[in-house]
Amino acid sequence: MNKHFLIALAAAAALCLAMPAPSQAKTWNLRFTGSDFESHPSVTNGLLPWFKEIEKATNGQVKIRYFNPNTICPVNEVVTSIESGAIDMGAIDHARNSGRFPMHEVFLLPLITGNSTAQGVTAWRVLQSSPLLQKEMASVKVLGYWGGGSMQIMTKDKPVTKLEDMKGLRMTCLSKPFADTAQVLGANPINIPLADIYMTLSRNSADSALFSLLASGSIKIQDIIKHITLVSLCKDTRFVGINKDLWDSFPPDIQKAIESTCCSEEWAYRMSQTMDNGDITGKELLTKAGAKFYTLDEAEYARWVKACEPLDQAWVDKVVGLGIARNDAETLLKQVRSVGAEVTASLAAKAAQ
């Protein structure tokens, strides 16, 4: 073999060894936290399997570890911790950050959708065409939305079967938007954190709760609640965000691989279904404990919708006061309600097939 050829070949080999392949040579171990414990359906059946998908899609270069709430940052500081880089990624609900995301509070209005899956799909679909929502989330790279748990009317002593039954109920609520809904329907809301609901009910400081089926077992509310009206009154929206500087530091192939696992309506559907599936388990638990369930007929449901209308106008007035054009706010509200109804009907038809 030609001597010069061998020398050139050796030199080329040495050069290749000295030049690392940029994305193949690096790995990332990311820290992720949220508002739910690792035993929650959204984590066990949603986030953790998704992390494995990301690891596979990136050929093991991106690995994500989930930390329970209040371990690596306070749960009420998840958003600011993602923005600052104190944590890499996080999942948080817009309801928990009331006031921080006023445009997204449109999704917290009552009776937007029929279940968590419809809520998540609606939120993601509207986000794609709404500059107002996109601007509000611009401080993080958003990887996906999903729908929070459906809030049902739960009472200790008497069932709620008509609007008048809400009057005077002392009702625990998990956020101000939910408390506003309880109040407009005639109840006296008590805005308290999840951990205080059981004690408040057991000490007779409240006689009802606006709460989800899926989380019932986590606070043993089935020991107290005897009547549940399935109205899916309110739902929050949740988002997954990653620090923007970290995201921008990823090579294009890593970004593309991660986005292939999320950033889609299909991901919103799949993640949100973990909540609806959790509702099924929660209902079974409450049924076994002896709780009775009720629904509203079409005419009664229409009365609840009418009673909640002032909250729509209140939201419009609020964001207009923050500098949003009234026409833009009203257009977004109309779009959210229209898409919410459309998605809810579509999913119901699909389930009936």
Coordinates of C-alpha atoms in Angstrom, one line a residue, residues 37-327:
F37 CA -46.8 13.9 44.2
E38 CA -45.2 11.0 42.3
S39 CA -48.2 8.8 43.2
H40 CA -50.6 11.1 41.4
P41 CA -52.1 9.7 38.2
S42 CA -50.7 12.6 36.1
V43 CA -47.2 11.7 37.2
T44 CA -47.4 7.9 37.5
N45 CA -49.3 7.4 34.2
G46 CA -48.4 10.6 32.4
L47 CA -45.2 12.4 33.1
L48 CA -43.0 9.4 34.1
P49 CA -43.8 7.4 30.9
W50 CA -43.2 10.5 28.9
F51 CA -39.8 11.0 30.5
K52 CA -38.9 7.5 29.2
E53 CA -40.1 8.4 25.7
I54 CA -37.8 11.5 25.8
E55 CA -34.8 9.4 26.9
K56 CA -35.5 6.9 24.1
A57 CA -36.0 9.6 21.5
T58 CA -32.7 11.3 22.4
N59 CA -30.8 8.0 22.6
G60 CA -30.3 8.4 26.3
Q61 CA -28.8 11.9 26.0
V62 CA -31.6 13.5 28.0
K63 CA -32.7 12.0 31.3
I64 CA -35.3 13.6 33.5
R65 CA -35.8 13.0 37.3
Y66 CA -39.1 13.9 39.0
F67 CA -39.0 15.7 42.4
N68 CA -42.0 15.8 44.6
P69 CA -43.6 19.2 45.4
N70 CA -41.7 21.5 47.7
T71 CA -38.5 19.5 47.5
I72 CA -36.3 21.4 45.1
C73 CA -38.4 24.6 45.1
P74 CA -41.6 25.8 46.8
V75 CA -44.6 24.7 44.8
N76 CA -45.8 28.3 44.4
E77 CA -42.4 29.2 42.9
V78 CA -42.2 26.6 40.1
V79 CA -42.8 29.1 37.3
T80 CA -40.2 31.6 38.6
S81 CA -37.7 28.7 39.3
I82 CA -38.0 27.5 35.7
E83 CA -37.5 31.1 34.4
S84 CA -34.4 31.6 36.6
G85 CA -32.9 28.2 35.9
A86 CA -33.1 27.1 39.6
I87 CA -34.9 24.1 38.1
D88 CA -34.8 22.8 34.6
M89 CA -38.4 21.9 33.9
G90 CA -41.7 21.9 35.7
A91 CA -45.4 21.3 35.5
I92 CA -47.8 23.7 37.2
D93 CA -51.5 24.7 36.9
H94 CA -52.6 28.2 35.9
A95 CA -55.1 28.2 38.8
R96 CA -52.3 27.9 41.4
N97 CA -50.7 31.0 39.8
S98 CA -53.9 33.2 39.9
G99 CA -52.9 36.7 38.7
R100 CA -49.7 35.6 37.0
F101 CA -51.5 34.4 33.9
P102 CA -54.7 36.5 33.5
M103 CA -55.3 35.6 29.9
H104 CA -55.1 31.9 30.7
E105 CA -57.7 32.4 33.5
V106 CA -60.3 32.3 30.7
F107 CA -59.9 28.5 30.9
L108 CA -60.8 28.6 34.6
L109 CA -64.2 30.0 33.9
P110 CA -67.0 27.6 34.7
L111 CA -68.5 25.0 32.3
I112 CA -66.0 25.5 29.5
T113 CA -65.6 21.8 28.8
G114 CA -67.1 18.5 30.0
N115 CA -64.0 16.7 31.3
S116 CA -60.2 17.0 31.7
T117 CA -59.4 15.6 28.3
A118 CA -61.6 18.2 26.5
Q119 CA -60.0 20.9 28.7
G120 CA -56.5 19.9 27.7
V121 CA -57.2 19.6 24.0
T122 CA -59.2 22.9 24.0
A123 CA -56.4 24.8 25.7
W124 CA -53.7 23.5 23.4
R125 CA -55.8 24.0 20.3
V126 CA -56.6 27.6 21.2
L127 CA -53.0 28.4 22.2
Q128 CA -51.8 27.6 18.6
S129 CA -53.8 30.6 17.2
S130 CA -53.8 33.0 20.1
P131 CA -51.0 35.6 20.2
L132 CA -52.3 36.7 23.6
L133 CA -51.8 33.3 25.2
Q134 CA -48.5 32.8 23.4
K135 CA -47.2 36.1 24.7
E136 CA -48.2 35.2 28.3
M137 CA -46.1 32.0 28.2
A138 CA -43.1 33.5 26.4
S139 CA -40.8 33.4 29.4
V140 CA -40.5 29.6 29.2
K141 CA -40.5 27.1 26.4
V142 CA -43.9 25.4 26.6
L143 CA -43.8 21.7 25.8
G144 CA -47.5 20.9 26.4
Y145 CA -50.8 21.5 28.1
W146 CA -53.2 19.2 29.8
G147 CA -56.5 19.5 31.6
G148 CA -56.7 19.5 35.4
G149 CA -59.2 17.6 37.5
S150 CA -62.9 18.2 37.0
M151 CA -64.4 20.0 40.0
Q152 CA -67.6 18.4 41.3
I153 CA -70.1 19.5 43.9
M154 CA -69.6 17.3 47.0
T155 CA -71.7 17.6 50.1
K156 CA -71.9 16.0 53.6
D157 CA -75.6 16.0 54.4
K158 CA -77.9 17.1 51.6
P159 CA -77.6 16.6 47.8
V160 CA -77.4 19.4 45.3
T161 CA -79.9 18.7 42.5
K162 CA -80.9 22.3 41.6
L163 CA -79.4 25.8 41.7
E164 CA -81.3 26.7 44.9
D165 CA -79.5 23.9 46.8
M166 CA -76.2 25.8 46.5
K167 CA -77.5 28.8 48.5
G168 CA -75.6 29.2 51.7
L169 CA -73.4 26.1 51.4
R170 CA -70.0 26.6 53.1
M171 CA -67.9 25.2 50.3
T172 CA -64.1 24.6 50.3
C173 CA -62.4 25.7 47.1
L174 CA -58.8 25.2 45.8
S175 CA -58.3 28.6 44.1
K176 CA -59.8 32.0 43.8
P177 CA -61.3 31.4 40.3
F178 CA -63.1 28.3 41.7
A179 CA -64.2 30.2 44.8
D180 CA -65.7 32.9 42.5
T181 CA -67.7 30.3 40.7
A182 CA -69.0 28.8 44.0
Q183 CA -70.0 32.3 45.1
V184 CA -71.9 33.3 41.9
L185 CA -73.9 30.1 42.3
G186 CA -75.0 31.1 45.8
A187 CA -72.4 29.2 48.0
N188 CA -70.1 30.7 50.6
P189 CA -66.7 29.8 49.4
I190 CA -63.7 28.9 51.7
N191 CA -60.5 29.2 49.7
I192 CA -58.0 26.8 51.3
P193 CA -55.2 24.5 50.3
L194 CA -55.7 20.8 49.6
A195 CA -54.1 19.7 52.9
D196 CA -56.7 21.6 54.9
I197 CA -59.9 20.3 53.2
Y198 CA -60.4 17.2 55.3
M199 CA -59.9 18.9 58.6
T200 CA -62.2 21.8 57.6
L201 CA -65.0 19.4 56.6
S202 CA -64.5 17.0 59.6
R203 CA -64.7 19.9 62.1
N204 CA -67.9 21.2 60.4
S205 CA -66.2 24.4 59.4
A206 CA -67.5 23.6 55.9
D207 CA -70.4 21.4 54.7
S208 CA -69.3 20.9 51.1
A209 CA -66.4 20.9 48.7
L210 CA -65.7 21.9 45.1
F211 CA -63.4 19.0 44.5
S212 CA -62.3 16.3 42.0
L213 CA -63.1 12.6 42.1
L214 CA -59.5 11.6 41.3
A215 CA -58.0 13.3 44.3
S216 CA -60.6 12.1 46.8
G217 CA -58.6 9.2 48.1
S218 CA -55.5 11.3 48.7
I219 CA -57.3 13.1 51.5
K220 CA -59.8 10.4 52.4
I221 CA -62.7 12.6 51.6
Q222 CA -64.8 9.5 51.0
D223 CA -65.0 9.2 54.8
I224 CA -67.0 12.4 55.0
I225 CA -68.7 13.1 51.7
K226 CA -72.1 11.4 51.0
H227 CA -73.5 13.2 48.0
I228 CA -71.8 14.2 44.7
T229 CA -73.3 16.2 41.9
L230 CA -71.4 15.4 38.6
V231 CA -71.4 18.8 36.9
S232 CA -67.7 19.2 36.0
L233 CA -68.1 22.8 37.1
C234 CA -64.5 24.0 36.8
K235 CA -61.1 22.7 35.6
D236 CA -57.7 24.2 35.6
T237 CA -55.1 23.9 32.8
R238 CA -51.6 22.7 33.4
F239 CA -48.5 23.3 31.4
V240 CA -45.0 21.8 31.1
G241 CA -42.3 24.3 30.7
I242 CA -38.5 24.2 30.3
N243 CA -36.0 26.9 30.9
K244 CA -35.5 28.9 27.7
D245 CA -31.8 29.3 27.9
L246 CA -31.4 25.5 28.5
W247 CA -33.7 24.8 25.6
D248 CA -31.7 27.2 23.3
S249 CA -28.5 25.4 24.4
F250 CA -29.7 22.0 23.0
P251 CA -28.5 21.1 19.6
P252 CA -31.3 21.1 16.9
D253 CA -31.4 17.3 16.8
I254 CA -32.1 17.1 20.6
Q255 CA -34.8 19.8 20.4
K256 CA -36.4 18.0 17.5
A257 CA -36.3 14.7 19.4
I258 CA -37.9 16.1 22.5
E259 CA -40.6 17.9 20.5
S260 CA -41.4 14.7 18.7
T261 CA -42.7 13.3 22.0
C262 CA -44.9 16.3 23.0
C263 CA -45.8 19.8 21.7
S264 CA -49.0 18.4 20.2
E265 CA -52.7 17.9 20.6
E266 CA -52.2 14.2 20.9
W267 CA -49.9 14.8 23.9
A268 CA -52.6 17.0 25.5
Y269 CA -55.1 14.3 24.9
R270 CA -53.0 11.5 26.4
M271 CA -51.9 13.5 29.4
S272 CA -55.4 14.8 30.2
Q273 CA -56.8 11.3 30.0
T274 CA -54.8 10.3 33.0
M275 CA -57.0 12.7 34.9
D276 CA -60.2 11.4 33.6
N277 CA -59.1 7.8 34.2
G278 CA -58.3 8.9 37.8
D279 CA -61.8 10.2 38.1
I280 CA -63.1 6.7 37.3
T281 CA -61.0 5.2 40.1
G282 CA -62.1 8.0 42.4
K283 CA -65.8 7.4 41.7
E284 CA -65.4 3.7 42.4
L285 CA -63.8 4.6 45.7
L286 CA -66.6 7.0 46.7
T287 CA -69.2 4.5 45.5
K288 CA -67.8 1.8 47.7
A289 CA -67.8 4.2 50.7
G290 CA -71.5 4.7 50.1
A291 CA -71.7 8.1 48.3
K292 CA -74.6 8.8 46.0
F293 CA -74.2 10.5 42.7
Y294 CA -76.5 13.0 40.9
T295 CA -76.6 14.8 37.5
L296 CA -78.5 17.9 36.3
D297 CA -81.0 17.6 33.5
E298 CA -80.7 19.8 30.5
A299 CA -83.0 22.5 31.7
E300 CA -81.4 22.7 35.1
Y301 CA -77.9 22.7 33.6
A302 CA -78.9 25.7 31.4
R303 CA -79.9 27.6 34.6
W304 CA -76.4 27.0 36.0
V305 CA -74.8 28.2 32.7
K306 CA -77.0 31.4 33.0
A307 CA -76.0 32.0 36.6
C308 CA -72.3 31.8 35.7
E309 CA -72.5 34.4 32.9
P310 CA -71.4 37.3 35.1
L311 CA -68.0 35.6 35.5
D312 CA -67.4 35.8 31.8
Q313 CA -67.9 39.6 31.8
A314 CA -65.8 39.9 34.9
W315 CA -62.9 38.2 33.2
V316 CA -63.2 40.5 30.2
D317 CA -63.3 43.6 32.3
K318 CA -60.3 42.4 34.3
V319 CA -58.0 41.9 31.3
V320 CA -59.3 45.1 29.7
G321 CA -58.2 46.8 32.8
L322 CA -54.7 45.3 32.3
G323 CA -54.5 46.9 28.8
I324 CA -56.0 44.2 26.6
A325 CA -58.3 45.5 23.9
R326 CA -61.9 44.6 24.7
N327 CA -62.5 43.2 21.3

